[in-house]
Coordinates of N, CA and C in Angstrom, one line a residue:
M1 N 9.3 -4.6 39.5 CA 9.6 -5.2 38.3 C 10.8 -4.4 37.8
S2 N 11.8 -5.0 37.1 CA 13.4 -4.9 36.6 C 12.9 -3.8 35.2
A3 N 13.5 -2.4 34.5 CA 13.9 -1.8 34.0 C 13.5 -2.5 33.4
T4 N 14.7 -2.9 32.7 CA 13.9 -4.7 31.8 C 13.0 -5.6 31.5
A5 N 12.1 -5.7 32.3 CA 11.0 -6.3 32.3 C 10.0 -5.8 32.5
E6 N 9.6 -4.5 32.9 CA 8.7 -3.4 32.1 C 9.2 -2.3 30.6
A7 N 10.2 -2.7 29.9 CA 10.3 -2.3 29.1 C 9.9 -3.5 27.8
S8 N 10.1 -5.0 28.1 CA 9.5 -5.9 27.5 C 7.6 -6.2 27.5
A9 N 7.3 -5.6 28.6 CA 6.0 -5.2 29.1 C 5.3 -4.4 27.9
K10 N 6.0 -3.8 27.6 CA 5.7 -2.9 26.5 C 5.4 -3.1 24.8
T11 N 4.5 -3.1 24.4 CA 3.7 -2.7 23.2 C 4.9 -2.2 22.1
P12 N 5.7 -3.8 21.1 CA 7.0 -3.0 20.3 C 5.8 -2.0 19.3
V13 N 6.4 -1.4 19.3 CA 6.3 -0.1 17.5 C 8.1 -0.1 16.8
D14 N 7.7 -0.8 15.4 CA 8.7 -0.6 14.5 C 8.2 0.4 13.7
F15 N 9.5 1.6 13.4 CA 9.2 2.4 12.6 C 10.2 2.9 12.0
W16 N 10.3 2.4 10.3 CA 10.8 2.9 9.2 C 11.0 4.4 8.6
F17 N 12.4 4.5 8.7 CA 11.8 6.6 8.2 C 13.5 7.0 7.4
D18 N 12.9 7.8 6.3 CA 14.0 8.5 5.9 C 14.6 9.7 6.9
P19 N 15.3 9.6 6.8 CA 15.7 11.1 7.7 C 15.6 12.5 6.6
L20 N 15.7 12.3 5.5 CA 14.8 13.2 4.0 C 13.9 13.5 4.5
C21 N 12.9 12.7 4.3 CA 11.3 13.1 4.5 C 10.2 13.9 5.4
P22 N 9.6 14.9 5.7 CA 9.4 15.5 6.2 C 8.3 15.0 6.9
W23 N 7.2 14.9 6.0 CA 6.1 13.6 6.7 C 6.4 12.5 7.7
A24 N 8.0 12.2 7.4 CA 8.0 11.0 8.1 C 8.3 11.4 9.4
W25 N 9.3 12.5 9.6 CA 9.7 13.4 11.2 C 8.4 13.7 11.7
M26 N 7.1 14.2 10.9 CA 6.6 14.7 12.1 C 5.9 13.6 12.0
T27 N 5.6 12.4 11.5 CA 4.9 11.5 12.6 C 5.2 11.0 13.0
S28 N 7.3 10.5 13.4 CA 7.7 10.2 14.5 C 7.8 11.2 15.9
R29 N 7.4 12.1 15.6 CA 7.3 12.8 16.8 C 5.9 12.8 17.7
W30 N 5.0 12.5 16.2 CA 4.1 12.2 16.9 C 3.9 11.1 18.2
V31 N 4.6 10.0 17.4 CA 4.5 8.4 18.1 C 5.2 8.6 19.2
L32 N 6.6 9.5 19.6 CA 7.0 9.3 20.6 C 6.5 10.3 21.7
E33 N 5.4 11.5 21.0 CA 4.4 11.6 21.8 C 3.5 10.7 22.6
V34 N 2.9 9.8 21.7 CA 2.4 8.8 21.7 C 3.5 7.4 23.3
E35 N 4.8 7.2 22.9 CA 5.7 6.0 23.8 C 5.5 7.1 25.2
K36 N 5.1 8.7 25.1 CA 4.6 8.6 26.8 C 3.6 8.6 27.7
V37 N 1.7 8.0 26.8 CA 0.7 8.7 27.0 C 0.3 6.6 27.0
R38 N 1.0 5.8 26.1 CA 0.4 4.0 26.0 C 2.0 3.5 26.3
D39 N 1.6 2.4 26.1 CA 2.1 1.5 27.2 C 3.0 0.6 25.7
I40 N 3.9 2.1 25.0 CA 4.6 1.3 23.4 C 6.0 1.5 23.7
E41 N 7.3 0.7 22.5 CA 8.7 1.4 22.9 C 8.4 1.6 20.8
V42 N 9.0 2.1 20.8 CA 9.1 2.4 19.8 C 11.0 2.0 19.4
R43 N 10.8 1.6 18.2 CA 11.9 0.6 17.8 C 12.1 0.6 15.8
W44 N 13.3 1.5 16.0 CA 13.5 2.7 14.5 C 14.6 1.5 13.7
H45 N 14.2 1.7 12.3 CA 14.4 0.9 11.3 C 14.5 2.5 10.1
L46 N 15.4 1.3 9.3 CA 15.8 2.6 7.9 C 15.1 2.1 6.7
M47 N 14.8 3.1 6.2 CA 14.3 2.9 4.6 C 14.6 4.3 3.8
S48 N 14.9 3.5 2.7 CA 15.8 4.7 1.8 C 14.3 5.2 0.6
L49 N 14.3 6.5 0.8 CA 13.5 7.0 -1.1 C 14.0 6.9 -1.9
A50 N 15.8 7.3 -1.9 CA 16.4 6.6 -3.3 C 16.1 5.3 -3.4
V51 N 16.0 4.0 -2.9 CA 16.1 2.6 -3.0 C 14.0 2.3 -3.7
L52 N 13.7 3.0 -3.2 CA 12.1 3.1 -3.5 C 11.9 3.7 -4.3
N53 N 12.2 4.9 -5.0 CA 12.0 5.1 -5.9 C 13.1 4.7 -7.5
E54 N 13.8 3.9 -7.1 CA 14.9 3.8 -8.3 C 14.5 2.9 -9.7
P55 N 13.2 2.1 -9.7 CA 12.6 1.2 -10.4 C 11.5 2.6 -11.5
R56 N 11.2 3.9 -10.7 CA 10.7 5.0 -11.3 C 11.3 6.1 -11.4
L57 N 12.2 6.0 -11.4 CA 13.2 7.3 -10.8 C 12.9 8.3 -12.3
D58 N 12.9 7.7 -13.4 CA 12.7 8.4 -15.1 C 11.7 8.9 -15.2
E59 N 10.2 8.4 -14.0 CA 9.1 8.6 -13.9 C 8.6 10.4 -13.2
L60 N 9.4 10.6 -12.5 CA 8.7 11.3 -11.2 C 9.7 12.7 -11.9
P61 N 9.2 13.9 -11.2 CA 9.2 15.5 -11.8 C 10.7 15.3 -12.1
E62 N 10.8 16.4 -12.9 CA 12.7 16.6 -12.4 C 13.4 16.8 -11.4
Q63 N 12.8 18.0 -10.6 CA 13.4 18.2 -9.2 C 13.3 17.5 -8.2
Y64 N 12.3 16.5 -8.5 CA 12.8 15.5 -7.6 C 13.5 14.3 -7.6
Q65 N 13.4 14.3 -9.2 CA 14.7 13.1 -9.6 C 16.3 13.4 -8.9
E66 N 16.1 14.7 -9.2 CA 17.1 15.7 -8.3 C 18.0 15.3 -7.7
M67 N 16.4 15.5 -6.6 CA 16.7 15.5 -5.3 C 17.3 14.1 -4.6
M68 N 16.5 12.8 -5.3 CA 16.7 11.3 -4.9 C 18.3 11.4 -5.2
R69 N 18.9 11.8 -6.5 CA 20.5 11.7 -6.7 C 20.9 12.0 -6.0
T70 N 20.8 13.2 -5.4 CA 21.5 14.5 -5.0 C 21.9 14.5 -3.5
Q71 N 20.6 14.4 -2.9 CA 20.0 14.6 -1.4 C 20.5 13.3 -1.1
A72 N 19.3 12.2 -1.4 CA 18.6 11.1 -0.5 C 19.5 10.4 0.2
W73 N 20.6 10.4 -1.4 CA 21.4 8.9 -0.4 C 22.2 9.2 0.4
G74 N 23.0 9.9 0.6 CA 24.2 10.2 1.6 C 24.2 10.5 3.0
P75 N 22.7 10.9 3.4 CA 22.1 10.5 5.3 C 21.7 9.1 5.4
V76 N 21.0 8.3 4.4 CA 21.1 7.2 5.0 C 22.1 5.9 4.9
R77 N 22.8 6.8 3.9 CA 24.6 5.7 3.9 C 24.8 5.4 5.2
V78 N 25.1 7.7 6.0 CA 25.5 7.4 7.4 C 24.7 6.8 8.2
V79 N 23.5 6.8 8.0 CA 22.5 6.4 9.5 C 23.1 4.3 9.6
I80 N 22.8 4.0 8.2 CA 23.1 2.6 7.7 C 24.6 1.8 9.0
A81 N 25.6 2.7 8.0 CA 26.5 2.4 8.7 C 26.3 2.9 10.1
A82 N 25.6 3.8 11.0 CA 26.2 4.0 13.0 C 25.2 2.9 12.9
Q83 N 24.5 2.5 12.5 CA 23.7 1.5 13.0 C 24.3 -0.1 13.2
Q84 N 25.2 0.1 11.9 CA 26.2 -1.7 11.9 C 26.9 -1.4 12.3
E85 N 27.4 -0.2 12.7 CA 28.7 -0.4 13.5 C 28.5 -0.2 15.2
H86 N 27.5 1.0 15.6 CA 27.6 0.7 16.7 C 26.3 0.4 17.5
G87 N 25.4 -0.4 16.5 CA 23.8 -0.7 17.4 C 23.0 0.0 16.8
A88 N 22.0 -0.7 17.0 CA 20.6 0.2 16.6 C 20.2 0.8 17.3
Q89 N 20.5 1.1 18.8 CA 20.1 1.7 20.0 C 20.4 3.0 19.5
V90 N 21.3 3.5 18.9 CA 21.7 4.4 18.3 C 20.6 5.4 17.4
L91 N 19.9 4.5 17.0 CA 19.3 4.7 15.7 C 17.8 6.0 16.1
G92 N 17.2 5.7 17.1 CA 16.3 7.0 17.9 C 17.1 8.3 18.2
D93 N 18.0 8.3 18.3 CA 18.5 9.6 19.2 C 19.1 10.3 18.2
L94 N 19.7 9.2 17.1 CA 20.2 9.9 15.9 C 18.8 10.9 14.9
Y95 N 18.5 10.1 14.8 CA 17.2 10.9 14.4 C 16.8 11.9 14.3
T96 N 16.7 12.0 15.6 CA 16.0 13.0 16.4 C 17.0 14.5 16.0
A97 N 18.3 14.0 16.4 CA 19.2 15.3 16.1 C 19.4 15.1 14.2
L98 N 19.2 14.1 13.5 CA 19.4 14.6 12.3 C 18.0 15.3 11.8
G99 N 16.5 14.6 12.0 CA 15.2 15.8 11.7 C 15.2 16.9 12.3
T100 N 15.8 17.3 13.6 CA 16.1 18.5 14.5 C 16.5 20.1 13.4
R101 N 17.8 19.2 12.7 CA 18.5 20.4 12.3 C 17.6 20.0 10.4
I102 N 17.6 18.6 9.7 CA 17.4 19.1 8.7 C 15.9 20.2 8.2
H103 N 15.3 19.6 9.4 CA 13.2 20.0 8.7 C 14.0 21.2 9.9
N104 N 13.4 21.4 10.8 CA 13.1 22.3 12.2 C 14.1 23.6 12.1
R105 N 15.5 22.9 11.4 CA 16.2 24.1 11.5 C 16.5 24.4 9.9
G106 N 16.0 24.1 9.0 CA 16.3 24.0 7.6 C 17.2 24.3 7.0
E107 N 18.2 23.4 7.8 CA 19.4 22.5 7.5 C 19.7 22.4 6.0
G108 N 18.2 20.9 6.2 CA 18.2 20.3 4.6 C 19.6 19.1 4.7
P109 N 19.4 18.6 3.6 CA 20.2 16.8 3.9 C 21.2 16.9 4.0
T110 N 22.2 18.0 4.3 CA 23.5 18.3 3.8 C 24.1 17.9 5.0
K111 N 25.5 17.7 4.3 CA 27.0 16.9 4.6 C 27.1 17.1 5.8
E112 N 27.6 18.4 6.3 CA 27.0 19.4 7.8 C 26.4 19.3 8.6
A113 N 24.9 19.2 8.2 CA 24.4 18.8 8.5 C 24.3 18.0 10.2
V114 N 24.7 16.6 9.2 CA 24.9 15.2 9.4 C 25.8 15.1 10.4
A115 N 27.1 15.6 9.6 CA 28.4 15.9 11.2 C 27.9 16.7 12.0
G116 N 27.0 17.3 12.3 CA 26.7 17.9 13.2 C 25.4 17.1 14.4
A117 N 25.1 16.5 13.4 CA 24.1 15.7 14.3 C 24.7 14.5 15.0
L118 N 25.6 13.5 13.9 CA 27.3 12.9 15.0 C 27.4 13.3 16.0
E119 N 28.0 15.1 15.7 CA 28.8 15.0 16.9 C 27.9 15.0 18.6
E120 N 26.6 15.6 18.2 CA 25.7 16.0 19.4 C 24.9 14.6 19.8
V121 N 25.5 13.3 19.4 CA 24.4 11.9 19.7 C 26.2 11.5 20.0
G122 N 27.5 11.8 20.0 CA 28.7 11.1 20.5 C 28.7 9.9 19.5
L123 N 28.7 9.9 18.0 CA 29.3 9.3 17.0 C 30.1 9.4 16.7
P124 N 30.9 8.7 15.8 CA 31.8 9.4 15.4 C 32.1 10.4 13.9
A125 N 32.9 10.9 13.5 CA 32.6 12.1 12.6 C 32.9 11.2 11.5
S126 N 34.1 10.4 11.5 CA 34.5 9.2 10.5 C 33.4 8.2 9.8
L127 N 31.9 8.6 10.6 CA 31.2 7.8 10.3 C 30.5 8.5 8.5
L128 N 31.4 9.8 8.2 CA 31.4 10.9 7.6 C 31.6 10.1 5.8
D129 N 32.9 9.3 6.4 CA 33.2 8.7 5.2 C 31.8 8.0 4.3
H130 N 30.9 7.5 4.7 CA 30.2 6.4 4.2 C 29.2 7.3 3.1
W131 N 29.1 8.5 3.0 CA 28.1 9.2 2.7 C 28.2 9.1 0.8
D132 N 29.7 8.7 0.6 CA 28.8 9.0 -1.2 C 29.4 7.1 -1.4
K133 N 29.6 6.2 -0.8 CA 29.7 4.5 -0.7 C 29.9 4.0 0.5
T134 N 29.1 2.9 0.9 CA 29.3 2.3 2.2 C 29.3 1.1 1.3
P135 N 29.9 -0.3 2.5 CA 29.6 -1.3 2.2 C 28.3 -2.1 2.9
Y136 N 27.9 -1.2 3.5 CA 26.3 -1.5 3.8 C 25.4 -1.7 3.4
E137 N 25.5 -1.5 1.9 CA 24.0 -1.3 0.8 C 23.6 -1.8 1.1
A138 N 24.1 -3.2 1.4 CA 22.6 -4.8 1.0 C 22.1 -4.4 2.4
E139 N 22.7 -4.4 3.4 CA 22.1 -3.8 4.5 C 20.8 -3.1 4.8
L140 N 21.3 -2.0 3.9 CA 20.1 -0.3 3.8 C 18.9 -1.2 3.3
R141 N 19.2 -1.7 2.1 CA 18.3 -2.5 0.9 C 17.7 -3.5 2.3
A142 N 18.1 -4.1 3.0 CA 17.3 -5.6 3.1 C 16.4 -4.4 4.3
S143 N 17.3 -3.4 5.6 CA 16.1 -3.1 6.0 C 15.1 -2.3 5.7
H144 N 15.5 -1.1 4.2 CA 14.3 -0.6 3.4 C 13.0 -2.3 2.7
K145 N 13.8 -3.0 2.6 CA 12.4 -4.0 2.2 C 11.6 -4.9 2.9
E146 N 12.6 -4.9 4.3 CA 11.5 -5.2 5.2 C 10.4 -4.7 5.4
G147 N 10.5 -2.9 5.6 CA 10.1 -2.2 6.0 C 9.0 -2.6 4.5
I148 N 8.7 -1.9 4.0 CA 8.1 -2.2 2.8 C 7.3 -2.7 2.0
D149 N 8.1 -4.4 2.7 CA 7.5 -5.1 1.6 C 6.5 -5.6 2.9
K150 N 5.6 -4.5 3.8 CA 5.2 -5.4 4.5 C 3.3 -4.3 4.7
V151 N 3.9 -3.4 3.4 CA 2.4 -2.7 3.2 C 2.5 -2.2 1.7
G152 N 3.5 -2.6 1.0 CA 3.5 -3.0 -0.8 C 4.8 -1.3 -0.9
Q153 N 4.4 -1.3 -2.6 CA 5.7 -0.6 -3.3 C 4.8 1.2 -3.3
D154 N 3.4 1.1 -3.1 CA 2.8 2.1 -3.6 C 3.0 3.5 -2.5
V155 N 3.5 3.2 -2.1 CA 3.8 3.8 -0.5 C 4.8 4.8 -0.8
G156 N 5.1 5.3 1.0 CA 6.7 6.2 0.9 C 6.8 5.7 2.3
T157 N 7.1 6.5 3.1 CA 8.1 6.6 4.5 C 7.0 7.6 5.2
P158 N 6.3 7.3 6.4 CA 7.1 5.9 7.3 C 6.4 4.6 7.0
V159 N 6.5 4.2 7.5 CA 5.3 2.8 7.6 C 5.6 1.8 9.4
I160 N 5.2 2.0 10.1 CA 4.8 1.4 11.3 C 4.2 -0.1 11.3
A161 N 4.8 -0.6 11.6 CA 4.3 -2.0 12.7 C 3.7 -2.2 13.8
V162 N 3.0 -3.1 14.5 CA 2.5 -3.3 16.0 C 1.8 -4.8 15.6
P163 N 1.9 -5.6 17.0 CA 1.3 -6.5 16.8 C 0.0 -6.7 16.8
G164 N -0.8 -7.6 16.4 CA -2.5 -7.8 15.6 C -2.8 -8.8 17.1
A165 N -4.1 -8.5 17.2 CA -4.5 -9.4 18.8 C -4.2 -10.7 18.1
D166 N -3.8 -11.2 17.0 CA -3.3 -12.5 16.8 C -2.4 -12.7 16.6
G167 N -1.6 -11.3 17.2 CA -0.1 -12.3 16.7 C 0.6 -11.5 15.7
E168 N 0.1 -11.2 14.9 CA 0.3 -11.6 13.5 C 0.4 -9.3 13.4
Q169 N 1.6 -9.2 12.8 CA 1.8 -8.0 12.9 C 0.6 -6.6 11.8
I170 N 0.4 -6.1 12.3 CA -0.4 -4.7 11.4 C 0.7 -3.8 10.9
A171 N 0.6 -3.4 9.4 CA 1.3 -2.9 9.1 C 0.5 -1.8 8.3
F172 N 1.1 -0.4 8.5 CA 0.6 1.0 7.8 C 1.8 1.7 7.2
F173 N 0.8 2.7 6.2 CA 1.9 3.8 5.9 C 1.1 5.0 6.9
G174 N 1.9 5.4 7.1 CA 1.5 7.6 7.8 C 1.6 6.9 9.2
P175 N -0.1 7.8 10.0 CA -0.5 8.8 9.0 C 0.4 10.3 8.7
V176 N 0.0 10.6 7.7 CA 0.6 12.0 7.3 C -0.4 12.9 8.5
V177 N 0.2 14.0 9.8 CA -0.1 14.2 10.2 C 0.8 15.6 10.2
T178 N -0.1 17.1 10.2 CA 1.4 18.4 10.7 C 0.5 19.5 11.2
P179 N 0.3 19.6 12.4 CA 1.4 19.7 13.1 C 1.3 18.2 13.8
A180 N 2.4 18.1 14.8 CA 2.7 16.7 15.8 C 1.6 16.5 16.9
P181 N 0.4 16.1 16.7 CA -0.3 15.8 17.9 C 0.1 15.8 19.5
K182 N 0.1 16.2 20.3 CA 0.7 15.2 21.6 C -0.5 15.5 23.0
G183 N -0.4 14.8 23.8 CA -0.4 14.3 24.8 C -1.6 13.4 24.8
E184 N -3.0 14.1 25.0 CA -3.7 12.9 24.3 C -4.4 13.2 23.3
E185 N -4.8 14.4 23.0 CA -5.1 14.0 21.3 C -4.2 12.6 20.7
A186 N -3.2 12.6 20.8 CA -1.9 11.9 20.3 C -2.5 10.8 20.5
A187 N -3.2 10.6 22.1 CA -3.3 8.9 22.3 C -4.5 8.9 21.7
K188 N -5.4 9.8 21.2 CA -6.4 9.5 20.3 C -6.4 9.3 19.0
L189 N -5.5 10.1 18.5 CA -5.1 9.5 17.4 C -4.1 8.2 16.8
W190 N -3.2 7.5 17.9 CA -3.3 6.5 17.7 C -4.0 5.4 18.0
D191 N -5.2 5.3 19.2 CA -6.2 3.8 19.7 C -6.8 4.4 17.8
G192 N -7.9 5.6 17.3 CA -8.6 5.1 15.9 C -7.2 5.1 15.0
T193 N -6.3 4.9 15.1 CA -5.4 4.4 13.7 C -5.1 3.5 13.6
L194 N -5.0 2.5 15.4 CA -5.5 0.9 15.4 C -5.7 0.6 14.9
L195 N -7.5 1.2 15.4 CA -8.6 0.5 15.5 C -8.8 0.3 13.6
V196 N -9.0 1.8 13.2 CA -8.8 1.4 11.7 C -8.0 0.0 11.1
A197 N -6.8 0.0 11.6 CA -5.9 -0.2 10.7 C -5.4 -2.2 10.9
S198 N -6.6 -2.3 12.0 CA -6.9 -3.7 12.4 C -8.2 -4.2 12.1
V199 N -8.5 -3.4 11.6 CA -10.1 -4.1 10.6 C -9.6 -4.9 9.5
P200 N -9.8 -6.0 9.5 CA -9.8 -6.8 8.3 C -10.1 -6.4 7.1
G201 N -9.0 -6.4 5.7 CA -10.2 -5.9 4.2 C -9.4 -4.5 4.4
F202 N -9.2 -3.8 5.3 CA -9.1 -2.0 5.1 C -7.8 -2.2 4.4
Y203 N -8.1 -0.6 3.2 CA -7.4 -0.6 2.3 C -6.1 0.4 2.7
E204 N -7.3 1.6 2.7 CA -6.6 2.9 3.0 C -7.5 4.1 3.2
I205 N -7.5 5.4 3.5 CA -8.2 6.5 3.8 C -7.2 7.6 3.7
K206 N -8.0 8.8 3.1 CA -7.3 10.1 2.7 C -8.0 10.8 1.9
R207 N -7.6 12.0 2.2 CA -7.8 13.4 2.0 C -7.0 13.9 1.3
T208 N -7.4 15.1 0.2 CA -6.5 16.2 0.2 C -5.8 16.7 0.9
R209 N -4.6 17.2 1.0 CA -3.2 17.7 2.2 C -3.2 19.6 1.5
T210 N -3.6 20.2 2.1 CA -3.9 21.8 2.3 C -2.3 22.4 2.6
Q211 N -1.9 22.3 3.6 CA -0.9 22.6 3.9 C 0.0 21.7 4.1
G212 N 1.5 22.4 4.6 CA 2.6 21.4 4.4 C 3.0 21.3 5.2
P213 N 3.9 20.4 5.7 CA 4.4 20.4 7.4 C 4.6 21.9 8.2
I214 N 4.2 21.1 10.0 CA 4.3 22.7 10.5 C 5.2 21.9 11.4
F215 N 6.7 22.6 11.7 CA 7.7 22.2 12.4 C 7.9 23.1 13.5
D216 N 8.1 22.6 14.9 CA 7.9 23.2 16.2 C 9.1 23.5 16.3

């Protein structure tokens, strides 16, 4: 079987992320672990916490409002520009480089962190020109809408969508998990998540979070 045929035989897993979100980052590392032990292929898409929170910005805590205004826009503008100008295939490696700097290394969603990520994956520094304004805002909003419409406006990042038994997509927010499981534990969580999410009428499962994200 050719590499192309083998890839096409894998189950596509669509994953929407905002590089700002530490929980999406944890979930993305888990999904990459699942990719090693299950026949899935992750396809990356961009969503935006800034776009999500626009209609309710004044209702958010002051600190979160400030984050949405000053930190949330720059990284997603650069990432959507990278996708539009260099193809969706750059998103996985770029997200890994971004998340490692923003979350694992504690650099935060700064322009310097994004510049370092672009350099690491071989993308031009000129993409930083999109930090304050981008002509691709419509594409960013469309990508966000595609993901959030699958799960509703009351959740955030990440959003995951997979084909169901009837061919229709099953989509869900999360799971929120820390630290990211590896190996067979990653596979068990994947299998269980799909089993629960595939039940018709399933709505929510949740418990109180007692700790923040644990980055490797």
